[in-house]
């Protein structure tokens, strides 16, 4: 079927008043997360892409908490005090909907339905009700789609109300439907609750419409996964894995090389250049940018990180709120904490921790070191075991390290401190005051050699 142009005045109603008792949790069900975002936020995001006039969210249990969690969104909150059924829930929203609009009903706990499927449903609903159905291997628990001899929809029968024969029907009600507001206003108030659950069933309005000579259009979801709902943690996990798989496959299609789609978790927004490689067990959170030809090694966790072109993040590294310049090398086993900036060509090696530190162009901090509150120039070389002592127990102090500085291994740099360009700090030094440009600073006990000294053991033998 061809549909052109945007439908007139679409409004969306999202149902989320259910308590979700099977989640075994105090958190309202729609606030449980997929990829670090509440289920409801996923649904609202998809709804927004339909460009509706308004989005109404029906809340009950934990309503205030839900509103607070989605306070950034422009939605109309509707309260359903008692959960008397899906039909009753939609009824609460109807007064707020502007006349002549088409209304799309979504579920706050069904987050994976693609935009294209919803667009198709809305297109079908321009003249009358339209329902999204799905064919399931195991339709147990769902409302079944009852059709007549020529295949036209007769109505939806809930599993609990269905006969043995009806329970053999594999086509189910996804719950997602759309219709002109006039149809909701005509049929929904007439839906009763004389059924097994004594609830006002939303799909019953379709049966009423058919009885009065209206036809109800249906469209079949492309797969079961599109309409996967969350009632318990097993289903939540299934939705999470499906969401992650979809994201990873999208990246593969856009040219990102991913070692294993089932071992990459993206909980936020990932932007990639060309030729990016991501190895197994990588977790990317918040906003992550990976430039051209960057590579992320196995078991790395990156949160709000920008990695410029040609940089290699070696395995087991943890980066948070960090900017890594071009052609850098990080890790394995590096921990870059918030405020770390690596300029082009810098190297930070194993068991190095950095925090609020700029590592200048081409500088190297290769082993077993802590660099905090530090401003380091270009071409510096920081030996193994160097520690910036940035904290006196009360305040944090800065260490400034100039271009081309060499710090020997096992040095202790007591901040506030300034080590000027090209200076050299001898290994094992404790530095507490300024080292001038090109100076050598040595601060350690001078070596004494005692000649003819006997080891304790050897002396004892002679006795
Ligand atoms: C519903 C459908 C069923 C369909 C299934 C698909 C009805 C009567 N049944 O059944 O045909 O196969 O979804 O998953 O519609 N809600 C409210 N207020 C209420 C009741 C529910 O907001 O008073 C919300 C829930 O938060 C949830 C959604 O509506 O997001 C569906 O409710 P739920 O109780 O899960 O319906 P099902 O019994 O699964
Ligand atoms: Ca359900």
XYZ file of C-alpha atoms and ligand atoms in Angstrom:
503
model
C 0.000 0.000 0.000
C 1.300 3.444 -0.907
C 0.886 6.318 1.487
C 2.251 9.722 0.809
C 2.517 12.725 3.053
C 2.353 12.960 6.804
C -0.890 11.991 8.517
C -2.946 14.862 9.857
C -2.529 15.696 13.542
C -1.233 12.541 15.113
C -1.338 12.163 18.901
C 0.287 9.336 20.814
C -0.912 7.724 24.034
C 1.631 5.620 25.890
C 0.320 3.234 28.539
C 2.524 2.854 31.568
C 0.308 2.610 34.600
C 0.937 -1.063 35.259
C 2.697 -1.933 38.506
C 4.927 -4.534 36.963
C 4.851 -6.817 39.969
C 6.672 -9.591 38.125
C 9.799 -7.416 37.997
C 10.142 -8.021 41.766
C 11.313 -4.463 42.219
C 10.301 -1.185 43.864
C 11.108 0.675 40.675
C 8.097 1.345 38.430
C 8.361 -1.066 35.507
C 8.736 1.594 32.812
C 11.806 2.970 34.616
C 13.747 -0.262 34.280
C 16.470 0.370 31.757
C 17.595 -0.917 28.414
C 21.021 0.369 27.392
C 21.000 2.609 30.468
C 17.790 4.411 29.508
C 14.312 3.796 30.968
C 11.995 1.623 28.872
C 9.559 4.532 28.701
C 12.241 6.853 27.342
C 12.833 4.490 24.418
C 9.113 4.531 23.625
C 8.885 8.328 23.961
C 11.924 8.716 21.682
C 10.317 6.558 19.004
C 7.016 8.412 19.412
C 8.809 11.748 18.951
C 10.176 10.578 15.630
C 6.575 10.333 14.389
C 6.376 14.080 14.954
C 3.029 13.994 16.807
C 1.084 16.999 18.018
C 1.292 15.645 21.558
C 2.429 12.625 23.523
C 0.287 11.554 26.480
C 1.661 9.122 29.031
C -0.756 7.310 31.327
C 0.772 6.722 34.755
C -0.376 5.074 37.918
C 1.928 3.333 40.327
C 5.070 5.382 41.041
C 3.850 8.193 38.824
C 5.876 10.943 40.486
C 9.078 8.964 40.138
C 8.396 8.388 36.447
C 7.658 12.073 35.846
C 10.885 13.050 37.584
C 12.936 10.601 35.521
C 11.539 11.965 32.250
C 11.244 15.611 33.288
C 13.231 16.722 30.218
C 10.540 15.483 27.899
C 7.611 17.466 26.616
C 4.815 15.030 27.395
C 1.359 15.340 28.905
C 1.100 13.188 32.026
C -2.258 11.510 32.589
C -3.023 9.823 35.898
C -4.933 6.572 36.077
C -5.556 6.133 39.784
C -6.756 2.553 39.635
C -5.594 0.115 36.984
C -8.926 -1.014 35.623
C -7.592 -2.165 32.279
C -6.002 -0.943 29.063
C -9.318 0.434 27.773
C -9.837 2.393 30.969
C -6.271 3.710 30.729
C -6.761 5.103 27.220
C -10.102 6.578 28.254
C -8.288 8.757 30.825
C -6.227 10.338 28.062
C -9.006 11.031 25.547
C -10.197 14.399 27.001
C -6.731 15.893 26.432
C -6.585 14.936 22.755
C -7.377 17.547 20.162
C -10.317 16.872 17.815
C -9.799 15.347 14.361
C -6.536 13.702 15.272
C -5.475 10.142 14.728
C -4.490 8.462 17.995
C -1.721 5.877 18.256
C -1.588 3.745 21.411
C 1.833 2.427 22.471
C 2.945 0.505 25.569
C 5.620 1.914 27.836
C 7.046 -1.570 28.235
C 7.364 -2.419 24.524
C 10.470 -0.483 23.475
C 11.753 -2.097 20.267
C 9.018 -1.416 17.723
C 10.674 0.266 14.748
C 9.490 3.603 13.452
C 8.609 2.114 10.052
C 6.143 -0.324 11.628
C 4.442 2.478 13.559
C 4.297 4.651 10.449
C 2.591 1.808 8.622
C 0.053 1.421 11.430
C -0.714 5.148 11.518
C -1.109 5.223 7.747
C -3.673 2.418 7.950
C -5.606 4.272 10.662
C -6.470 7.396 8.705
C -10.014 6.164 7.996
C -10.656 3.697 10.806
C -9.097 1.477 13.455
C -5.891 -0.409 12.693
C -4.173 -3.011 14.840
C -0.622 -4.327 14.916
C -0.563 -8.100 15.211
C 2.212 -10.680 15.384
C 2.561 -14.399 14.770
C 4.119 -16.173 17.733
C 5.555 -19.656 18.176
C 4.085 -19.628 21.654
C 1.047 -17.333 21.890
C 0.358 -18.331 25.509
C -0.910 -15.401 27.584
C -1.602 -13.020 24.709
C -4.878 -11.786 23.278
C -5.715 -13.778 20.105
C -6.837 -12.329 16.788
C -10.176 -13.800 15.728
C -10.932 -13.557 12.007
C -13.972 -14.507 9.898
C -14.114 -16.876 6.928
C -12.643 -14.291 4.555
C -9.936 -13.275 6.996
C -11.429 -9.992 8.224
C -10.866 -9.167 11.875
C -13.800 -10.017 14.123
C -12.237 -9.136 17.453
C -9.571 -9.874 20.035
C -10.110 -12.459 22.729
C -7.875 -12.419 25.798
C -6.065 -15.654 26.630
C -7.958 -15.956 29.904
C -11.292 -15.595 28.130
C -10.429 -17.730 25.097
C -11.863 -21.145 24.258
C -9.557 -24.091 23.618
C -10.024 -23.558 19.898
C -9.267 -19.832 20.102
C -6.127 -20.585 22.093
C -4.793 -22.461 19.053
C -4.671 -19.181 17.104
C -1.053 -18.099 16.723
C -1.757 -14.545 15.601
C -1.778 -12.293 18.649
C -2.651 -8.756 19.650
C 0.536 -6.742 20.196
C -1.576 -4.139 21.972
C -0.386 -1.394 19.659
C -3.230 0.153 17.715
C -4.305 3.382 16.080
C -7.611 4.979 15.055
C -9.186 8.364 14.460
C -10.127 10.005 17.768
C -13.802 9.786 16.768
C -13.622 5.979 16.842
C -12.153 5.980 20.341
C -14.846 8.402 21.474
C -17.581 6.284 19.930
C -16.571 2.795 21.024
C -14.320 2.981 24.045
C -16.885 4.334 26.551
C -19.138 1.415 25.621
C -16.568 -1.252 26.446
C -17.617 -3.203 29.519
C -15.686 -5.281 32.026
C -17.667 -8.508 32.157
C -14.723 -10.800 31.513
C -12.399 -13.081 33.476
C -10.262 -10.203 34.777
C -13.121 -7.714 35.202
C -11.059 -5.187 33.304
C -11.948 -2.737 30.563
C -10.083 -4.202 27.610
C -8.895 -1.741 24.977
C -9.116 -4.256 22.104
C -12.818 -4.782 22.858
C -13.483 -1.472 21.111
C -12.388 -3.167 17.891
C -14.984 -5.913 18.293
C -17.663 -3.263 18.882
C -16.588 -1.351 15.775
C -16.784 -4.533 13.661
C -20.245 -5.314 15.040
C -21.365 -1.919 13.789
C -20.086 -2.533 10.311
C -16.647 -0.931 10.517
C -13.705 -2.832 9.228
C -10.512 -2.971 11.245
C -7.260 -2.980 9.334
C -4.366 -5.046 10.630
C -0.689 -5.094 9.966
C 1.631 -7.903 10.910
C 4.873 -7.148 12.734
C 7.892 -8.352 10.761
C 9.160 -10.343 13.705
C 8.294 -11.291 17.231
C 11.251 -9.247 18.432
C 9.738 -5.970 17.201
C 6.907 -6.262 19.695
C 8.723 -7.894 22.583
C 7.245 -6.630 25.851
C 8.732 -6.562 29.321
C 6.849 -8.222 32.151
C 9.742 -9.787 34.061
C 13.520 -9.608 34.189
C 13.955 -12.471 31.748
C 12.069 -10.474 29.122
C 13.930 -7.297 30.097
C 17.197 -9.084 29.464
C 15.934 -10.423 26.136
C 15.001 -6.871 25.101
C 18.430 -5.581 26.198
C 20.258 -8.221 24.159
C 18.067 -7.593 21.129
C 18.610 -3.842 21.426
C 22.375 -4.337 21.682
C 22.360 -6.718 18.706
C 20.451 -4.193 16.599
C 22.902 -1.423 17.506
C 25.945 -3.573 16.783
C 24.554 -4.779 13.462
C 23.814 -1.176 12.499
C 27.465 -0.350 13.191
C 28.693 -3.332 11.171
C 26.573 -2.145 8.253
C 28.072 1.317 8.547
C 31.566 -0.170 8.276
C 32.692 -0.574 11.886
C 34.603 -3.809 12.465
C 33.205 -5.497 15.567
C 34.801 -8.728 16.776
C 31.551 -10.113 18.211
C 28.149 -8.394 18.149
C 27.124 -10.340 21.236
C 30.082 -9.017 23.218
C 29.709 -5.262 22.756
C 27.467 -3.117 24.925
C 26.695 0.451 23.945
C 24.825 2.358 26.626
C 24.629 5.765 25.063
C 25.649 7.294 21.765
C 28.571 6.020 19.737
C 29.914 7.958 16.760
C 32.550 6.265 14.626
C 34.856 7.298 11.812
C 36.121 4.921 9.135
C 38.081 1.762 9.779
C 37.286 1.490 13.483
C 37.890 -1.855 15.194
C 36.215 -2.896 18.446
C 37.372 -6.097 20.090
C 35.354 -8.349 22.414
C 33.797 -7.375 25.757
C 33.898 -3.650 25.234
C 31.452 -1.412 27.116
C 30.823 2.090 25.767
C 28.779 4.468 27.906
C 27.510 8.012 27.455
C 28.853 9.900 24.432
C 31.727 8.115 22.792
C 33.511 9.238 19.638
C 35.996 6.941 17.901
C 37.958 8.571 15.095
C 39.199 7.003 11.866
C 41.249 3.823 12.238
C 41.033 3.747 16.013
C 41.085 0.403 17.745
C 39.575 -0.543 21.079
C 41.100 -3.633 22.657
C 39.333 -6.405 24.510
C 37.677 -5.663 27.864
C 37.893 -1.890 27.670
C 35.311 0.380 29.297
C 34.941 3.913 27.896
C 32.541 6.461 29.317
C 32.148 9.911 27.702
C 35.361 9.619 25.762
C 36.670 11.147 22.566
C 39.365 9.202 20.735
C 40.962 10.844 17.723
C 42.227 9.075 14.600
C 44.817 6.280 14.574
C 44.823 5.821 18.325
C 45.067 2.384 19.880
C 43.399 1.665 23.196
C 44.949 -1.613 24.275
C 43.052 -4.269 26.257
C 41.750 -3.855 29.835
C 41.794 -0.077 29.868
C 39.251 2.098 31.647
C 38.645 5.651 30.419
C 36.129 8.125 31.804
C 35.561 11.733 30.677
C 38.746 11.714 28.673
C 40.012 13.187 25.414
C 42.589 11.132 23.595
C 44.369 12.810 20.688
C 45.473 11.299 17.382
C 47.935 8.416 17.155
C 48.147 7.816 20.892
C 48.723 4.503 22.631
C 46.837 3.717 25.805
C 47.209 0.623 27.992
C 47.006 -2.274 28.335
C 45.680 -1.817 31.874
C 45.542 1.974 31.854
C 43.094 3.938 33.972
C 42.368 7.410 32.639
C 40.097 9.306 34.998
C 38.005 12.435 34.391
C 39.789 15.466 33.040
C 42.588 13.566 31.346
C 43.685 14.935 27.984
C 46.220 13.079 25.859
C 47.677 15.161 23.083
C 48.700 13.643 19.760
C 51.149 10.775 19.913
C 51.156 10.487 23.700
C 51.621 7.088 25.307
C 50.177 5.928 28.587
C 51.095 2.387 29.437
C 50.243 -0.341 31.882
C 49.169 0.343 35.453
C 49.181 4.074 34.950
C 46.461 6.178 36.533
C 45.812 9.733 35.428
C 43.313 12.347 36.630
C 42.840 16.006 35.597
C 46.049 15.743 33.653
C 47.222 16.876 30.261
C 49.862 14.643 28.732
C 51.534 16.698 26.024
C 52.270 15.746 22.449
C 54.450 12.666 22.191
C 55.013 12.450 25.940
C 55.371 9.006 27.485
C 54.102 7.705 30.799
C 54.633 4.063 30.243
C 54.562 2.163 33.504
C 53.185 2.054 37.061
C 52.609 5.752 37.584
C 50.099 8.203 39.026
C 49.738 11.568 37.303
C 47.072 13.794 38.854
C 46.398 17.554 38.589
C 49.241 17.853 36.159
C 49.985 19.924 33.132
C 52.643 18.175 31.078
C 54.299 19.579 27.976
C 55.443 17.809 24.819
C 58.100 15.118 24.553
C 58.383 14.450 28.284
C 59.391 11.023 29.525
C 58.072 9.926 32.888
C 59.819 6.916 34.359
C 58.201 3.913 35.963
C 56.832 4.409 39.438
C 56.619 8.195 39.297
C 53.997 9.690 41.596
C 52.610 13.213 41.591
C 51.789 13.885 45.239
C 48.874 16.167 44.468
C 46.989 15.909 47.750
C 48.128 17.129 51.167
C 45.132 15.692 52.936
C 43.134 18.908 52.535
C 43.846 20.512 49.178
C 44.845 19.390 45.706
C 47.922 20.999 44.145
C 49.217 21.186 40.597
C 52.374 19.843 39.047
C 53.714 21.494 35.945
C 56.093 19.516 33.782
C 57.714 21.360 30.879
C 58.557 20.202 27.357
C 61.231 17.536 27.081
C 61.476 16.873 30.819
C 62.899 13.527 31.871
C 61.746 12.113 35.186
C 63.725 9.093 36.359
C 62.001 6.044 37.767
C 60.519 5.967 41.240
C 60.428 9.730 41.642
C 58.061 11.506 43.990
C 56.909 14.901 42.770
C 55.433 16.868 45.675
C 52.972 19.493 44.406
C 52.691 22.410 44.015
C 55.666 21.960 41.786
C 57.180 23.280 38.610
C 59.673 21.267 36.591
C 60.804 23.488 33.779
C 61.548 22.506 30.198
C 64.345 20.007 29.485
C 64.995 19.484 33.185
C 66.145 16.069 34.374
C 65.063 14.432 37.607
C 67.331 11.651 38.779
C 65.728 8.315 39.566
C 64.513 7.842 43.093
C 64.286 11.562 43.860
C 61.744 13.295 46.027
C 61.257 16.715 44.438
C 59.662 19.475 46.508
C 60.750 22.695 44.812
C 61.134 24.133 41.327
C 63.603 22.467 38.982
C 64.946 25.070 36.573
C 65.165 24.705 32.833
C 67.724 22.045 31.814
C 68.774 21.535 35.458
C 69.460 18.157 36.944
C 67.704 17.560 40.251
C 69.006 14.769 42.445
C 67.430 14.295 45.814
C 68.400 11.005 47.305
C 70.980 9.703 49.740
C 74.400 9.419 48.141
C 75.525 5.849 47.643
C 78.198 4.532 50.062
C 80.163 1.395 49.321
C 81.739 -0.352 52.342
C 84.718 -2.407 51.316
C 85.537 -5.746 52.925
C 82.077 -6.047 54.352
C 80.939 -9.547 55.347
C 77.445 -10.807 54.983
C 75.820 -11.721 58.325
C 75.632 -15.385 57.365
C 79.300 -15.636 56.390
C 80.421 -13.881 59.585
C 78.449 -16.398 61.683
C 80.107 -19.325 59.931
C 83.553 -18.061 61.019
C 82.512 -17.909 64.720
C -2.461 -6.770 26.716
C -3.635 -7.025 25.767
C -3.420 -8.341 25.055
C -2.102 -8.320 24.328
C -0.973 -7.970 25.273
C 0.290 -7.739 24.507
C -5.580 -6.008 26.741
C -6.819 -6.239 27.533
N -4.837 -7.080 26.515
O -2.500 -7.781 27.692
O -4.463 -8.570 24.132
O -1.867 -9.559 23.708
O -1.253 -6.764 25.980
O 1.362 -7.567 25.382
O -5.318 -4.903 26.345
N -1.899 -0.606 31.593
C -2.316 0.597 32.113
N -3.431 0.623 32.881
C -4.168 -0.484 33.141
C -3.730 -1.716 32.601
C -2.604 -1.755 31.830
O -1.675 1.623 31.888
O -5.163 -0.351 33.839
C -0.686 -0.653 30.755
C 0.428 -1.476 31.367
O 1.307 -0.634 32.094
C 1.115 -2.020 30.125
C 0.013 -2.121 29.084
O -1.016 -1.276 29.529
O 2.100 -1.129 29.626
C -0.477 -3.530 28.903
O -1.006 -4.001 30.119
P -0.862 -5.492 30.588
O -1.549 -5.667 31.858
O 0.559 -5.926 30.495
O -1.719 -6.229 29.461
P -1.674 -7.738 29.083
O -2.470 -8.513 30.055
O -0.290 -8.157 28.847
Ca 1.844 -7.232 29.219
